[in-house]
Tab-separated table of C-alpha atoms in Angstrom:
chain	number	residue	atom	x	y	z
L	1	MET	CA	137.467	0.447	-47.178
L	2	GLN	CA	134.682	-0.390	-44.794
L	3	ILE	CA	131.357	0.153	-46.511
L	4	SER	CA	128.202	-0.505	-44.548
L	5	ILE	CA	125.689	-2.042	-46.923
L	6	HIS	CA	123.052	-1.294	-44.307
L	7	TYR	CA	123.506	2.459	-44.885
L	8	HIS	CA	124.838	2.202	-48.437
L	9	PRO	CA	122.944	-0.657	-50.080
L	10	GLN	CA	124.580	-2.151	-53.141
L	11	GLU	CA	122.798	-3.933	-55.960
L	12	GLU	CA	125.386	-6.708	-55.720
L	13	PRO	CA	127.224	-6.417	-52.352
L	14	SER	CA	129.730	-9.142	-53.227
L	15	THR	CA	131.274	-6.799	-55.815
L	16	LEU	CA	132.714	-4.861	-52.869
L	17	LEU	CA	135.092	-7.779	-52.344
L	18	ASP	CA	136.901	-6.630	-55.490
L	19	PRO	CA	139.542	-4.124	-54.317
L	20	TYR	CA	139.046	-1.776	-57.287
L	21	THR	CA	135.272	-1.664	-56.860
L	22	ASN	CA	135.597	-1.301	-53.109
L	23	LEU	CA	137.935	1.698	-53.404
L	24	LYS	CA	135.811	3.275	-56.134
L	25	VAL	CA	132.607	3.046	-54.070
L	26	GLY	CA	134.300	3.941	-50.785
L	27	GLY	CA	136.118	6.855	-52.403
L	28	GLN	CA	132.863	8.257	-53.754
L	29	LEU	CA	131.207	7.939	-50.342
L	30	LEU	CA	134.183	9.690	-48.718
L	31	LYS	CA	134.148	12.407	-51.376
L	32	ASN	CA	130.450	13.038	-50.702
L	33	SER	CA	130.936	13.149	-46.940
L	34	ILE	CA	133.859	15.581	-47.209
L	35	ALA	CA	131.859	17.802	-49.587
L	36	SER	CA	129.011	17.965	-47.059
L	37	SER	CA	130.914	20.327	-44.741
L	38	ASN	CA	133.234	23.307	-44.937
L	39	ASP	CA	135.252	21.626	-42.171
L	40	PRO	CA	137.273	18.728	-43.663
L	41	VAL	CA	137.585	17.064	-40.235
L	42	ILE	CA	133.793	16.876	-39.893
L	43	GLY	CA	133.521	15.728	-43.508
L	44	VAL	CA	135.955	12.875	-42.909
L	45	GLY	CA	134.120	12.003	-39.688
L	46	ARG	CA	130.855	11.791	-41.594
L	47	TYR	CA	132.234	8.808	-43.475
L	48	PHE	CA	131.830	7.088	-40.098
L	49	THR	CA	128.643	8.750	-38.834
L	50	TRP	CA	126.159	11.439	-39.778
L	51	LYS	CA	124.364	11.059	-36.441
L	52	SER	CA	125.690	14.296	-34.962
L	53	GLU	CA	128.279	16.914	-35.803
L	54	ASP	CA	130.041	16.279	-32.474
L	55	GLU	CA	130.411	12.554	-33.203
L	56	SER	CA	131.569	13.310	-36.737
L	57	ARG	CA	134.135	15.791	-35.417
L	58	THR	CA	135.416	13.323	-32.807
L	59	HIS	CA	135.904	10.543	-35.327
L	60	GLY	CA	137.270	12.943	-37.917
L	61	ARG	CA	139.911	14.158	-35.458
L	62	GLU	CA	141.016	10.575	-34.821
L	63	VAL	CA	141.356	9.883	-38.548
L	64	TRP	CA	143.041	13.247	-39.191
L	65	SER	CA	145.557	12.533	-36.433
L	66	ILE	CA	146.493	9.178	-37.971
L	67	TYR	CA	146.732	10.773	-41.419
L	68	SER	CA	149.007	13.525	-40.073
L	69	HIS	CA	151.244	10.971	-38.383
L	70	ILE	CA	151.562	8.859	-41.543
L	71	ARG	CA	152.255	11.961	-43.611
L	72	ALA	CA	155.006	13.059	-41.189
L	73	LEU	CA	156.606	9.619	-41.375
L	74	SER	CA	156.498	9.770	-45.155
L	75	TYR	CA	158.321	13.120	-45.140
L	76	GLN	CA	160.932	11.723	-42.759
L	77	GLU	CA	161.561	8.744	-45.041
L	78	GLN	CA	162.023	11.088	-47.976
L	79	GLY	CA	164.509	13.160	-45.955
L	80	GLY	CA	162.328	16.259	-46.121
L	81	ASN	CA	160.724	18.573	-43.670
L	82	GLN	CA	157.049	18.898	-42.920
């Protein structure tokens, strides 16, 4: 995951090069951003920016669209319906 050490300083930034640590830290940041809003799209967008709700929504929609597409492909591979 992309973790900005400018906005999320780490005691030892090089530990983020470890995939497990990176996912653990990034997952917690994403969890916190999603929990910050009743709208999951805005919450996901806040992983990218907290600057404004509009910017968060825009980015969140982009991510949500990609997620939806991947999920649909996964269902197709499994022979199921959405």
